[in-house]
PDB file of N, CA and C in Angstrom:
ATOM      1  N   UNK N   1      87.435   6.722   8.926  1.00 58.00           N
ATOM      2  CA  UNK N   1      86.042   6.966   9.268  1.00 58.00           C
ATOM      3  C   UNK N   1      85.290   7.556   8.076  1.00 58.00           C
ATOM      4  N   UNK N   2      86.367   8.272   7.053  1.00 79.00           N
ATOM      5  CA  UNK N   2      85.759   9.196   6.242  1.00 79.00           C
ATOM      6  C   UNK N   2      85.339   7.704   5.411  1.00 79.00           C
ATOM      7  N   UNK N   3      85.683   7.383   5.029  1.00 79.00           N
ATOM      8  CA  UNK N   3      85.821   6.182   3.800  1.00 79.00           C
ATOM      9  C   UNK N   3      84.008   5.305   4.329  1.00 79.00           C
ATOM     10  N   UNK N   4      84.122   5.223   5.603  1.00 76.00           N
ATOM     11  CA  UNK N   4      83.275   4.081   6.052  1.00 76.00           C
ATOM     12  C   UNK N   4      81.860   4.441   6.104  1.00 76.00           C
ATOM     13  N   UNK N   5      82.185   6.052   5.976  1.00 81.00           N
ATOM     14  CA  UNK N   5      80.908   6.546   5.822  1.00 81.00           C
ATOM     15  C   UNK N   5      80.733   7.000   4.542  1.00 81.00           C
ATOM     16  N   UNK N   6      81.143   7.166   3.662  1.00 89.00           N
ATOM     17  CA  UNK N   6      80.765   7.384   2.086  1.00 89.00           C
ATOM     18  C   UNK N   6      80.529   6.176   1.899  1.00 89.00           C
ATOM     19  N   UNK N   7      81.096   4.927   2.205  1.00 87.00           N
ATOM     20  CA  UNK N   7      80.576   3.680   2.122  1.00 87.00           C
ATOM     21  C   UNK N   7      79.091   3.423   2.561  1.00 87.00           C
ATOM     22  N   UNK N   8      78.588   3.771   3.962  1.00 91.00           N
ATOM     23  CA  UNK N   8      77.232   3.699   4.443  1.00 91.00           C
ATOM     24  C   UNK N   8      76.519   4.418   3.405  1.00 91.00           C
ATOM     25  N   UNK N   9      76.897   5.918   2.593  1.00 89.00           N
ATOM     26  CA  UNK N   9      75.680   6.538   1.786  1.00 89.00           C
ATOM     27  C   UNK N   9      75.350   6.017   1.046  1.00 89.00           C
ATOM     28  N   UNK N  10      76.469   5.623   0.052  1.00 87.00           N
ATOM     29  CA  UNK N  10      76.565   4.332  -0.999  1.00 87.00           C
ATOM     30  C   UNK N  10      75.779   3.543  -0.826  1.00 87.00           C
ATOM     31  N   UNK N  11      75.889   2.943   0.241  1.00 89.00           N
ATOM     32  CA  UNK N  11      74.476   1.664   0.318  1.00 89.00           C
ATOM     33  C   UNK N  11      73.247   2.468   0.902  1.00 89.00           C
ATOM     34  N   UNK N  12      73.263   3.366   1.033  1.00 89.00           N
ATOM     35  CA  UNK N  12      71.956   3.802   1.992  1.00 89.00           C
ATOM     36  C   UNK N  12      71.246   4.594   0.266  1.00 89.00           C
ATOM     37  N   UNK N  13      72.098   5.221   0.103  1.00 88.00           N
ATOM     38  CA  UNK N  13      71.417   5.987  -1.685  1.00 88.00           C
ATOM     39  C   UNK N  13      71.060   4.411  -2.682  1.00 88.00           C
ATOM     40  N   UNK N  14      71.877   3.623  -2.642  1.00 89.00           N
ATOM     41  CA  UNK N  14      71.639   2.471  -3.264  1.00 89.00           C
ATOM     42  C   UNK N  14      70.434   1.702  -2.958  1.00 89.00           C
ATOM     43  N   UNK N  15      70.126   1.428  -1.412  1.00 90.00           N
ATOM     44  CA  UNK N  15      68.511   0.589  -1.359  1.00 90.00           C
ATOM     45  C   UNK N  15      67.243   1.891  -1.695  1.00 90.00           C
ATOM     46  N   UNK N  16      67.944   2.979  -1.480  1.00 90.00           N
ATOM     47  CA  UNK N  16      66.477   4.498  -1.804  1.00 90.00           C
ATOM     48  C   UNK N  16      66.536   3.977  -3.675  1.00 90.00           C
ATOM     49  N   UNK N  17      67.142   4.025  -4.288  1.00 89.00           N
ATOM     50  CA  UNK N  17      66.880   3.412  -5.121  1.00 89.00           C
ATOM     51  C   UNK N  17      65.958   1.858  -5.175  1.00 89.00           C
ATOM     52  N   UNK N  18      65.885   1.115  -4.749  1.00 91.00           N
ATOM     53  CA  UNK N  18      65.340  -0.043  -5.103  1.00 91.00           C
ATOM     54  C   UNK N  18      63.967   0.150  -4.611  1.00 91.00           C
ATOM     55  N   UNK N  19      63.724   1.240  -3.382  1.00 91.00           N
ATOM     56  CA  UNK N  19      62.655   1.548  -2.773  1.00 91.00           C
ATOM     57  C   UNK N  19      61.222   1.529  -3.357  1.00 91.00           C
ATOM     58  N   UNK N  20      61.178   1.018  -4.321  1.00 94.00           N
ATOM     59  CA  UNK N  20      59.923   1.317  -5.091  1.00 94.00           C
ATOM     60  C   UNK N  20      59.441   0.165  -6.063  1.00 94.00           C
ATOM     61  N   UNK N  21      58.549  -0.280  -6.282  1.00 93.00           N
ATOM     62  CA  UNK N  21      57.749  -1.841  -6.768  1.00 93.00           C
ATOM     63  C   UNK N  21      57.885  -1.697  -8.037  1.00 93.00           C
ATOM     64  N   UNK N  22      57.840  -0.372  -8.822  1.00 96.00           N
ATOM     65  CA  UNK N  22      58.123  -0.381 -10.159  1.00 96.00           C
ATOM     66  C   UNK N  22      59.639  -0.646 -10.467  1.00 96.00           C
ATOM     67  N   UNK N  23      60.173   0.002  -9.789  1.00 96.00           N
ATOM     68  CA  UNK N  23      61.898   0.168  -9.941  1.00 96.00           C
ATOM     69  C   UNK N  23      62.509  -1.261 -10.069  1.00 96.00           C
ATOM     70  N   UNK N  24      61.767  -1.995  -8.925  1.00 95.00           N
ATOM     71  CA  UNK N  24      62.869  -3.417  -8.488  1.00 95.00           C
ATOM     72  C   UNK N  24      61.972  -4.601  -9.701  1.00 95.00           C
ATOM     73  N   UNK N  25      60.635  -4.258 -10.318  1.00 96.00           N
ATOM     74  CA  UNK N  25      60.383  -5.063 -11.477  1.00 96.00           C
ATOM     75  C   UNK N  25      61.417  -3.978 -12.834  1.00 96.00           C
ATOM     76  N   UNK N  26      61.218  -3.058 -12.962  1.00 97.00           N
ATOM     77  CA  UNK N  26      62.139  -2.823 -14.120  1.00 97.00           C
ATOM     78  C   UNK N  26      63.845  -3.435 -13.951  1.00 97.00           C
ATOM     79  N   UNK N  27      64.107  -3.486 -12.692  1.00 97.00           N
ATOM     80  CA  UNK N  27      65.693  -4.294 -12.609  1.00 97.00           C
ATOM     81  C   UNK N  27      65.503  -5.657 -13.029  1.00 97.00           C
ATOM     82  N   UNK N  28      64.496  -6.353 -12.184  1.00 96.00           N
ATOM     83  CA  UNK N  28      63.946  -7.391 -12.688  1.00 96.00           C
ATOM     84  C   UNK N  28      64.098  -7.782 -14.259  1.00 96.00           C
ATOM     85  N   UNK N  29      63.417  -6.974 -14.546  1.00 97.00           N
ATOM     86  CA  UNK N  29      63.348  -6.897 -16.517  1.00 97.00           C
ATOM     87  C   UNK N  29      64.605  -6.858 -17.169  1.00 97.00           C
ATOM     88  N   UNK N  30      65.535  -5.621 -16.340  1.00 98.00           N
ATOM     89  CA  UNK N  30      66.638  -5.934 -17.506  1.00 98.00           C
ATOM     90  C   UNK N  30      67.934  -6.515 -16.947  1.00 98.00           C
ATOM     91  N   UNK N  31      67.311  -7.548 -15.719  1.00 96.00           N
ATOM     92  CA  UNK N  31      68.225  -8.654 -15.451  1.00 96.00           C
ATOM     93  C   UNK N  31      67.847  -9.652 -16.802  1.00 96.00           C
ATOM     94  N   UNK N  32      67.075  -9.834 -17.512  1.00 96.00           N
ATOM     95  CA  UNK N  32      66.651 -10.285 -18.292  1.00 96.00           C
ATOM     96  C   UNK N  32      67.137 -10.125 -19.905  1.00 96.00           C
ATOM     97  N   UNK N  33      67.724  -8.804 -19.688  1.00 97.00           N
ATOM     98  CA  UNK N  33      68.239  -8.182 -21.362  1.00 97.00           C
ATOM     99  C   UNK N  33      67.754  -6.864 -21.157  1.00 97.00           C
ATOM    100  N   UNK N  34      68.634  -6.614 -22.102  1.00 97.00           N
ATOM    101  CA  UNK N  34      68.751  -4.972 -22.247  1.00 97.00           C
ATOM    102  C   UNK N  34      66.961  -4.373 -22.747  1.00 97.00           C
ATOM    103  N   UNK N  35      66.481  -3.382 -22.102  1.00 97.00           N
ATOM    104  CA  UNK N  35      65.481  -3.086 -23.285  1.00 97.00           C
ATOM    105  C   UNK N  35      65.458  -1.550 -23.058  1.00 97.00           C
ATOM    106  N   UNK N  36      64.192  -1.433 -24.216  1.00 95.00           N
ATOM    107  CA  UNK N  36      63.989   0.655 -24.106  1.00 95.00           C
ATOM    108  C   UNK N  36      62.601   0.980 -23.528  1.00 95.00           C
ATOM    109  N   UNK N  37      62.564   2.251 -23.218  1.00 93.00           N
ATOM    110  CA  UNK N  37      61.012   2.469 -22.415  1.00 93.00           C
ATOM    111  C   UNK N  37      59.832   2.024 -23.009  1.00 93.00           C
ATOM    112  N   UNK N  38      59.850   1.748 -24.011  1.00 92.00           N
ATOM    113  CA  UNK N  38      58.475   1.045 -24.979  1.00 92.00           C
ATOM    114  C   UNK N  38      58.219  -0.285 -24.621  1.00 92.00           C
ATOM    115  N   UNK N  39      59.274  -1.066 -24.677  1.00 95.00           N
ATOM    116  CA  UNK N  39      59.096  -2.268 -24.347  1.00 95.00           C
ATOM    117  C   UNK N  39      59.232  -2.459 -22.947  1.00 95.00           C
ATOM    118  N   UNK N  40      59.910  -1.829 -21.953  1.00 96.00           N
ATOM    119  CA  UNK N  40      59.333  -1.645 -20.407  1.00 96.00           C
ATOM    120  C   UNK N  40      58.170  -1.391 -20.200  1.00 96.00           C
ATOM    121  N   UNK N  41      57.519  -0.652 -20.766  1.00 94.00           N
ATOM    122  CA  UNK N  41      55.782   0.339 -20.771  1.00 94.00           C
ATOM    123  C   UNK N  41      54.832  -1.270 -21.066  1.00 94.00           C
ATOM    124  N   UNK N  42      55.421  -1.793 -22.593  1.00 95.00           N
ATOM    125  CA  UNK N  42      54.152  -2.894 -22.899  1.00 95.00           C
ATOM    126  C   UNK N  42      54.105  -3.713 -21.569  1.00 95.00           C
ATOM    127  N   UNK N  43      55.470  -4.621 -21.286  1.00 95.00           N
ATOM    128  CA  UNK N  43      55.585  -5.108 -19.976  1.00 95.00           C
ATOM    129  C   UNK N  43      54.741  -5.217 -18.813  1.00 95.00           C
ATOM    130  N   UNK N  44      55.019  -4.032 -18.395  1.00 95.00           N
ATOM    131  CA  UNK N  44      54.804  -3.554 -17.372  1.00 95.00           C
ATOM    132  C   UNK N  44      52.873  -2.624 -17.526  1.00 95.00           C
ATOM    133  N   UNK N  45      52.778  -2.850 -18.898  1.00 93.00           N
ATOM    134  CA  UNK N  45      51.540  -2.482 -18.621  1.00 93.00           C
ATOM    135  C   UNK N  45      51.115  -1.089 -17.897  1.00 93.00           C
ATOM    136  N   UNK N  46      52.133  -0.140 -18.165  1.00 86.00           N
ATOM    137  CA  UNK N  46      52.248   0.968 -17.762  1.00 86.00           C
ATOM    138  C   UNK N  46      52.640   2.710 -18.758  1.00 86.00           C
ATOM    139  N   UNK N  47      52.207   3.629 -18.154  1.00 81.00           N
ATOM    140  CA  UNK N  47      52.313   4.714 -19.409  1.00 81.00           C
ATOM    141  C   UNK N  47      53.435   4.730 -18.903  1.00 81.00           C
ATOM    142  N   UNK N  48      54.241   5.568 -20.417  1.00 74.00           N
ATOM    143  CA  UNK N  48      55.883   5.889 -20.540  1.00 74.00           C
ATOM    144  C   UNK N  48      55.981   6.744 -19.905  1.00 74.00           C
ATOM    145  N   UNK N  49      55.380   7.736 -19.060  1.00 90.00           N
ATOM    146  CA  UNK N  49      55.839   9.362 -18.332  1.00 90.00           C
ATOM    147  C   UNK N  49      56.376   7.950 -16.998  1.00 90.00           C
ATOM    148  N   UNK N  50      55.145   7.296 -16.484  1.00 93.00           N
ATOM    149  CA  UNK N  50      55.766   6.628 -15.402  1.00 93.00           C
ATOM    150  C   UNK N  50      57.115   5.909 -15.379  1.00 93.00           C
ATOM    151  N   UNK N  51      56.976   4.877 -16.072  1.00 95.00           N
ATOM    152  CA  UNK N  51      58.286   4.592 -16.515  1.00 95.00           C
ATOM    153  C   UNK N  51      59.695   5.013 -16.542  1.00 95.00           C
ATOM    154  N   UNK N  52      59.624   6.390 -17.663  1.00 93.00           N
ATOM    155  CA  UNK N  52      60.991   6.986 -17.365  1.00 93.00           C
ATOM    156  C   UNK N  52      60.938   7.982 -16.310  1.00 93.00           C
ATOM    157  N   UNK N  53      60.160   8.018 -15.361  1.00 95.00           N
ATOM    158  CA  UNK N  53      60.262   8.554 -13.805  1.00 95.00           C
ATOM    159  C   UNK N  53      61.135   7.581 -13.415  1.00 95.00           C
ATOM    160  N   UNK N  54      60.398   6.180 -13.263  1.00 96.00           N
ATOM    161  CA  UNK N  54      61.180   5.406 -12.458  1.00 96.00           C
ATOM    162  C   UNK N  54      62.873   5.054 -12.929  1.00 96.00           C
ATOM    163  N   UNK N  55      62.688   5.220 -14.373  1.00 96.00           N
ATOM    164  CA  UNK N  55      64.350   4.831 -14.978  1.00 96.00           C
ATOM    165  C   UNK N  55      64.913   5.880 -14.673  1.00 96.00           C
ATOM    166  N   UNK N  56      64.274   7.028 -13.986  1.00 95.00           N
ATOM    167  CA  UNK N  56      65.031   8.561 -14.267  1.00 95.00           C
ATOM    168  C   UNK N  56      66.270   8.560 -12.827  1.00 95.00           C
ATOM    169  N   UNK N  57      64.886   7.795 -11.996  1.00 95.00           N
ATOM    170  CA  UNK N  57      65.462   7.573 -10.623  1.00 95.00           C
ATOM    171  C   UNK N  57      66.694   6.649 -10.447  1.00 95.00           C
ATOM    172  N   UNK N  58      66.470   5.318 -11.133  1.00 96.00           N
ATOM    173  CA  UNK N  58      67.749   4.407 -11.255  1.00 96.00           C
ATOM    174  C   UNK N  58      68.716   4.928 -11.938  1.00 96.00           C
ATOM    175  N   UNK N  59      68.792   6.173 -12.651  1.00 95.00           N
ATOM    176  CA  UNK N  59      70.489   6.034 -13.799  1.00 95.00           C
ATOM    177  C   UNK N  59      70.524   6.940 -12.772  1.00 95.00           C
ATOM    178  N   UNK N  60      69.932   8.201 -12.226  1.00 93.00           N
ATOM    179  CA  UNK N  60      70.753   9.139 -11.218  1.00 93.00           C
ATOM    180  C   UNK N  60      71.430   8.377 -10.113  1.00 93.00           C
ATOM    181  N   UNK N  61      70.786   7.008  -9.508  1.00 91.00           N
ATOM    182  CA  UNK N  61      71.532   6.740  -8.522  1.00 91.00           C
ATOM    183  C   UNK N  61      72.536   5.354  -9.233  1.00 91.00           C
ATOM    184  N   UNK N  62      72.916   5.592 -10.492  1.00 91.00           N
ATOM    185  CA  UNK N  62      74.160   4.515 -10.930  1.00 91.00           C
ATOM    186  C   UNK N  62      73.327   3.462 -11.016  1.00 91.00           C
ATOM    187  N   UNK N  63      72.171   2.880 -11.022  1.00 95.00           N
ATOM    188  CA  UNK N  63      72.049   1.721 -10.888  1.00 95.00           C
ATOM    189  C   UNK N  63      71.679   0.811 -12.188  1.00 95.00           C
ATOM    190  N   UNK N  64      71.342   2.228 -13.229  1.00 97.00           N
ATOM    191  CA  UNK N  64      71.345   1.623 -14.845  1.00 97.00           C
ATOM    192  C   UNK N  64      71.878   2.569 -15.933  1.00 97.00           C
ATOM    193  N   UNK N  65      72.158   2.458 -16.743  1.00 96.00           N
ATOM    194  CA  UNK N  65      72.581   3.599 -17.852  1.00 96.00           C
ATOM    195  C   UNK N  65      71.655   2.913 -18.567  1.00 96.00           C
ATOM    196  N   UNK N  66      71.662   4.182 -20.038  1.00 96.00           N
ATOM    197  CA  UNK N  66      71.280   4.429 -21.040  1.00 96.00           C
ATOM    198  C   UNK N  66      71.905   4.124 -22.425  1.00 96.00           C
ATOM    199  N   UNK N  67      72.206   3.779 -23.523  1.00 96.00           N
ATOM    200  CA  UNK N  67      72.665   3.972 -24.688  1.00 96.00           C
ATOM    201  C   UNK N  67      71.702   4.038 -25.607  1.00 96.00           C
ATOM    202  N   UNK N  68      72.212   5.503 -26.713  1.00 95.00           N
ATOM    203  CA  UNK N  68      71.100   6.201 -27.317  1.00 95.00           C
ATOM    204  C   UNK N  68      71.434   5.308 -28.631  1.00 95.00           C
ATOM    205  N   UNK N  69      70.193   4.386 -28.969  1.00 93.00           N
ATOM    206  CA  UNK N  69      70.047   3.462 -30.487  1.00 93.00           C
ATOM    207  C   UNK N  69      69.235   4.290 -31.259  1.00 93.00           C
ATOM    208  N   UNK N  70      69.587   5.118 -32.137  1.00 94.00           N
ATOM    209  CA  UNK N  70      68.616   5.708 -33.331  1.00 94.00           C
ATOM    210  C   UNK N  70      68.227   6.596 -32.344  1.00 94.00           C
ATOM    211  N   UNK N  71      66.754   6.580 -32.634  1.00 93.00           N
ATOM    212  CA  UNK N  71      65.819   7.680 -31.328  1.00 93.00           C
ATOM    213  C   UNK N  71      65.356   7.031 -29.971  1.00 93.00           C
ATOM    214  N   UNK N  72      65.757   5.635 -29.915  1.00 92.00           N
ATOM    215  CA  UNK N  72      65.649   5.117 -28.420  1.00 92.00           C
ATOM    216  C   UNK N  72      66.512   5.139 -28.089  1.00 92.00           C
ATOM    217  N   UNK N  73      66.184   4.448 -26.532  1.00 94.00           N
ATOM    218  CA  UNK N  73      67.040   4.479 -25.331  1.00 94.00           C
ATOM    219  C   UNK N  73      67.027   3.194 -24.993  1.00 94.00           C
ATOM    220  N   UNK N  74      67.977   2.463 -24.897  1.00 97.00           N
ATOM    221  CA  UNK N  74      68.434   1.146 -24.888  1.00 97.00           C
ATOM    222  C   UNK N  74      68.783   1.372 -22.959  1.00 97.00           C
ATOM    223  N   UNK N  75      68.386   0.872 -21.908  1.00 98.00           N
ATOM    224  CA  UNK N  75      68.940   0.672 -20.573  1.00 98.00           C
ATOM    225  C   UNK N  75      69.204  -0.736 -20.358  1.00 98.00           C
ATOM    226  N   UNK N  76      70.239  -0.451 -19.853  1.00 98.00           N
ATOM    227  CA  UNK N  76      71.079  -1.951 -19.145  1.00 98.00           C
ATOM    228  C   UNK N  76      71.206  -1.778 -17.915  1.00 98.00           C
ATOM    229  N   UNK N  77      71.645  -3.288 -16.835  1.00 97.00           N
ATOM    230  CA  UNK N  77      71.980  -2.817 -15.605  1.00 97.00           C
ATOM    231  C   UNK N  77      73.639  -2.213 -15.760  1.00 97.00           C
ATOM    232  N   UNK N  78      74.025  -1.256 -14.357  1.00 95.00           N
ATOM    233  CA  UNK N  78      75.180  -0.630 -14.341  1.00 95.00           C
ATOM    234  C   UNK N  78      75.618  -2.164 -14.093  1.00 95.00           C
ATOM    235  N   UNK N  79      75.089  -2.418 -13.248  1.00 95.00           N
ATOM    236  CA  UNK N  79      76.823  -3.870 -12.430  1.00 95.00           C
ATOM    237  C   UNK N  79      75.635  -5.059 -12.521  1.00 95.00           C
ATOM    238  N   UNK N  80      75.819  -6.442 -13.103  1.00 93.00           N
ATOM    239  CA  UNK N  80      75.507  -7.386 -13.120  1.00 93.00           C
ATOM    240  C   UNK N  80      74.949  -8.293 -11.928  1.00 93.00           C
ATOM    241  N   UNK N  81      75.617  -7.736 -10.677  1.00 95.00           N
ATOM    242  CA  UNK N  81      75.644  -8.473  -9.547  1.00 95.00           C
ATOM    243  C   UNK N  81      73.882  -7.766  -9.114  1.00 95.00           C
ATOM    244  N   UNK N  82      73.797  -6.963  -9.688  1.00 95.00           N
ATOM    245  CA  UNK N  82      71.883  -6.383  -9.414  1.00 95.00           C
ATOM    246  C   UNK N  82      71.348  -7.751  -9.231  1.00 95.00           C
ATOM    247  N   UNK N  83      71.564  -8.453 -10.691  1.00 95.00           N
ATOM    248  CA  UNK N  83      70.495  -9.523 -10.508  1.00 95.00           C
ATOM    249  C   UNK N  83      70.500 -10.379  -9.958  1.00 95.00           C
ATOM    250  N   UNK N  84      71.898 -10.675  -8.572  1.00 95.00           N
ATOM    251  CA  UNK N  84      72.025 -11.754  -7.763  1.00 95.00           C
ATOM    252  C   UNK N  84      71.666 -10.919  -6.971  1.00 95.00           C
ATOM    253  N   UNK N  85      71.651  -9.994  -6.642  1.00 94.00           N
ATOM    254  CA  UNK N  85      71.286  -8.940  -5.205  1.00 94.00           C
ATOM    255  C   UNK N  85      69.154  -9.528  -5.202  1.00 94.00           C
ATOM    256  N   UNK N  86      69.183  -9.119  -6.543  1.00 93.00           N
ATOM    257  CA  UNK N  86      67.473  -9.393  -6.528  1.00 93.00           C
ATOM    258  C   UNK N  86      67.135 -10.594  -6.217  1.00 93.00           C
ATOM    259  N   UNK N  87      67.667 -12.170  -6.920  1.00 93.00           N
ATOM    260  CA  UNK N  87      67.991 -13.365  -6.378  1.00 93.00           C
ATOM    261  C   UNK N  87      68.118 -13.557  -4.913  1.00 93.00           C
ATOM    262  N   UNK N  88      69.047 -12.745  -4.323  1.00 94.00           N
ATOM    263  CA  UNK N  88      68.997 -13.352  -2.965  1.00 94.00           C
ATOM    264  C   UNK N  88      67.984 -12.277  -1.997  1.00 94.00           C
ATOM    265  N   UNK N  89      67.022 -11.204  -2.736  1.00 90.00           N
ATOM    266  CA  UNK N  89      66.120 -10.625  -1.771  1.00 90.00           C
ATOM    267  C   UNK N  89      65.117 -11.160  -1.935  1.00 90.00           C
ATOM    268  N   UNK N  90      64.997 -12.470  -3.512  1.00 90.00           N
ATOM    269  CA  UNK N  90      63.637 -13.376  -3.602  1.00 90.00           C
ATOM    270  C   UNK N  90      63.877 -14.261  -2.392  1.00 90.00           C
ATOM    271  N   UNK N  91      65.003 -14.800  -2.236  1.00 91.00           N
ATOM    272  CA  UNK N  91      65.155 -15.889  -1.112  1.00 91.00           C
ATOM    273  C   UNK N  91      64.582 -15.352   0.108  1.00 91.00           C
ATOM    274  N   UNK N  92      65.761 -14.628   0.119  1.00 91.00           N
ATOM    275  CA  UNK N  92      64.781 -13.946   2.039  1.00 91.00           C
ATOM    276  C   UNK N  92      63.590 -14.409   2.006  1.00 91.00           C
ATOM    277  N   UNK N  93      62.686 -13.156   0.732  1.00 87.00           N
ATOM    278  CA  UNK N  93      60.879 -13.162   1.115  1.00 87.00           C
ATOM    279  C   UNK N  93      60.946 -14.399   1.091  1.00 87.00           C
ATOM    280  N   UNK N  94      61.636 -14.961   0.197  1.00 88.00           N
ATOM    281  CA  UNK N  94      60.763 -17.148   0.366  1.00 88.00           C
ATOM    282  C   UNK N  94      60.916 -17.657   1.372  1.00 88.00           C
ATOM    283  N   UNK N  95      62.176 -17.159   2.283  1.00 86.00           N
ATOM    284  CA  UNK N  95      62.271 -17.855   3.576  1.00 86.00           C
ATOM    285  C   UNK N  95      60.961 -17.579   4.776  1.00 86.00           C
ATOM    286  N   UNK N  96      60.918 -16.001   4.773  1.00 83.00           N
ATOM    287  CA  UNK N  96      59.952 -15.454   5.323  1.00 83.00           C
ATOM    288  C   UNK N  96      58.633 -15.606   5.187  1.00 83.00           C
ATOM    289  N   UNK N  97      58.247 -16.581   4.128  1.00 84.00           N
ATOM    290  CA  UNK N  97      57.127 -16.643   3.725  1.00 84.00           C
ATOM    291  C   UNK N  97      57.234 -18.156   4.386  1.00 84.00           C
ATOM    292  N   UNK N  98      57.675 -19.010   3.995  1.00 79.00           N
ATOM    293  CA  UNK N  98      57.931 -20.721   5.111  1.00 79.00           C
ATOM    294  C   UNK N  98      58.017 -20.251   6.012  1.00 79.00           C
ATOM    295  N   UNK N  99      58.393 -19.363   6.569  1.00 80.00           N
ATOM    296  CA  UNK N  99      58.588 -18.912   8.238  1.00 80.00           C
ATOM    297  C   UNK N  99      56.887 -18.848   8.653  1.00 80.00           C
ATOM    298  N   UNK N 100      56.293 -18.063   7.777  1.00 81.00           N
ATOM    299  CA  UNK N 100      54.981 -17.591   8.074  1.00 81.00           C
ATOM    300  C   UNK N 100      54.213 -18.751   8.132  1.00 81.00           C
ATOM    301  N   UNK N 101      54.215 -19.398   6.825  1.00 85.00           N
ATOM    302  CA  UNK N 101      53.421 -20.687   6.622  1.00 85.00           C
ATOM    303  C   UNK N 101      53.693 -21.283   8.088  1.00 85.00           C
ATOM    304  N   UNK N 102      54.472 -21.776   8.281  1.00 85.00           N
ATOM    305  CA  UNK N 102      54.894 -23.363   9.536  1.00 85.00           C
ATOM    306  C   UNK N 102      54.333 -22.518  10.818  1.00 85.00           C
ATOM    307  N   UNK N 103      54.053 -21.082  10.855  1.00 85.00           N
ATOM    308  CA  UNK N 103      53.826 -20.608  12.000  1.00 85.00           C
ATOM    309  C   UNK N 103      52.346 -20.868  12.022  1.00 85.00           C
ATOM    310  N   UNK N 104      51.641 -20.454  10.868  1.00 85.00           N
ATOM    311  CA  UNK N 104      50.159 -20.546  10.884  1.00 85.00           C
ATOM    312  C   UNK N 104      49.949 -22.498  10.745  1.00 85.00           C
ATOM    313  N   UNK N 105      50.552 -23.072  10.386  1.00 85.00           N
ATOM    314  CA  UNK N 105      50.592 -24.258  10.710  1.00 85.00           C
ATOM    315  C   UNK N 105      51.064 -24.456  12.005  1.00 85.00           C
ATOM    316  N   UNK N 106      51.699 -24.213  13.092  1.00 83.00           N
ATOM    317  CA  UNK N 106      51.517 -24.548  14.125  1.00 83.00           C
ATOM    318  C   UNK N 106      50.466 -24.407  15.038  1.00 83.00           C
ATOM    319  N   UNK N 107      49.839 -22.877  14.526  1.00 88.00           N
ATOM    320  CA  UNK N 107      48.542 -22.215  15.545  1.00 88.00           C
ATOM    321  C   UNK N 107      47.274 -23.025  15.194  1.00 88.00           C
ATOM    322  N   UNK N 108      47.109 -23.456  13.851  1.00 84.00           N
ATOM    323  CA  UNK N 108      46.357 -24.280  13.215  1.00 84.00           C
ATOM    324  C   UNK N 108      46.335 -25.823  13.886  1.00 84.00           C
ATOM    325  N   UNK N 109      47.163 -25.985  14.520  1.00 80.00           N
ATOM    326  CA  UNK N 109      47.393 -27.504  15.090  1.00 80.00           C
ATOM    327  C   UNK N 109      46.880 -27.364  16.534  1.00 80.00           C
ATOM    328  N   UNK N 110      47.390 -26.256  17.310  1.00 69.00           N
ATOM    329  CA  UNK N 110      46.590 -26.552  18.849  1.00 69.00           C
ATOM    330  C   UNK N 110      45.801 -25.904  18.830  1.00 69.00           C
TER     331      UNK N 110
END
């Protein structure tokens, strides 16, 4: 029981991580390649205090590290499988979104 529930926090601390629109585009990004808060910031079109809030939040909950290059900070994802996790939460919304469409296409018909 003990096991099954450190297992539930695990995933329950793991989606509080993704919880946030900046967070799941910066995973986004470095499903893409490694980068540092400068080049997340141009990106994202956002100031660096925000930024490494949001990266501050992903390495506490494991979900990216750091390696210190010179005076930057190089972040990668922790586990690779992030960017199929993100892959298959684009699908869902796409399904959910044809779900929506064919519905307003049905109400649209009678």
């Amino acid at each position: 029981m003990n096991q099954f529930h450190n297992m539930q926090q695990f995933k329950s601390d793991f989606f509080k991580a993704l919880a946030h629109p900046m967070r799941i585009r910066i995973l986004e990004l470095l499903s893409e390649g490694n980068k540092n808060v400068n080049e997340l910031q141009q990106i994202l079109s956002s100031e660096g205090s925000a930024v490494s809030q949001q990266l501050a939040v992903l390495r506490n909950k494991n979900v990216v590290y750091g390696i210190k290059e010179g005076t930057t900070v190089v972040y990668s994802l922790r586990d690779p499988l992030i960017k199929d996790l993100l892959a298959v939460a684009k699908q869902i919304f796409d399904n959910h979104l044809v779900d929506a469409i064919t519905m307003l296409e049905d109400i649209r018909k009678t």
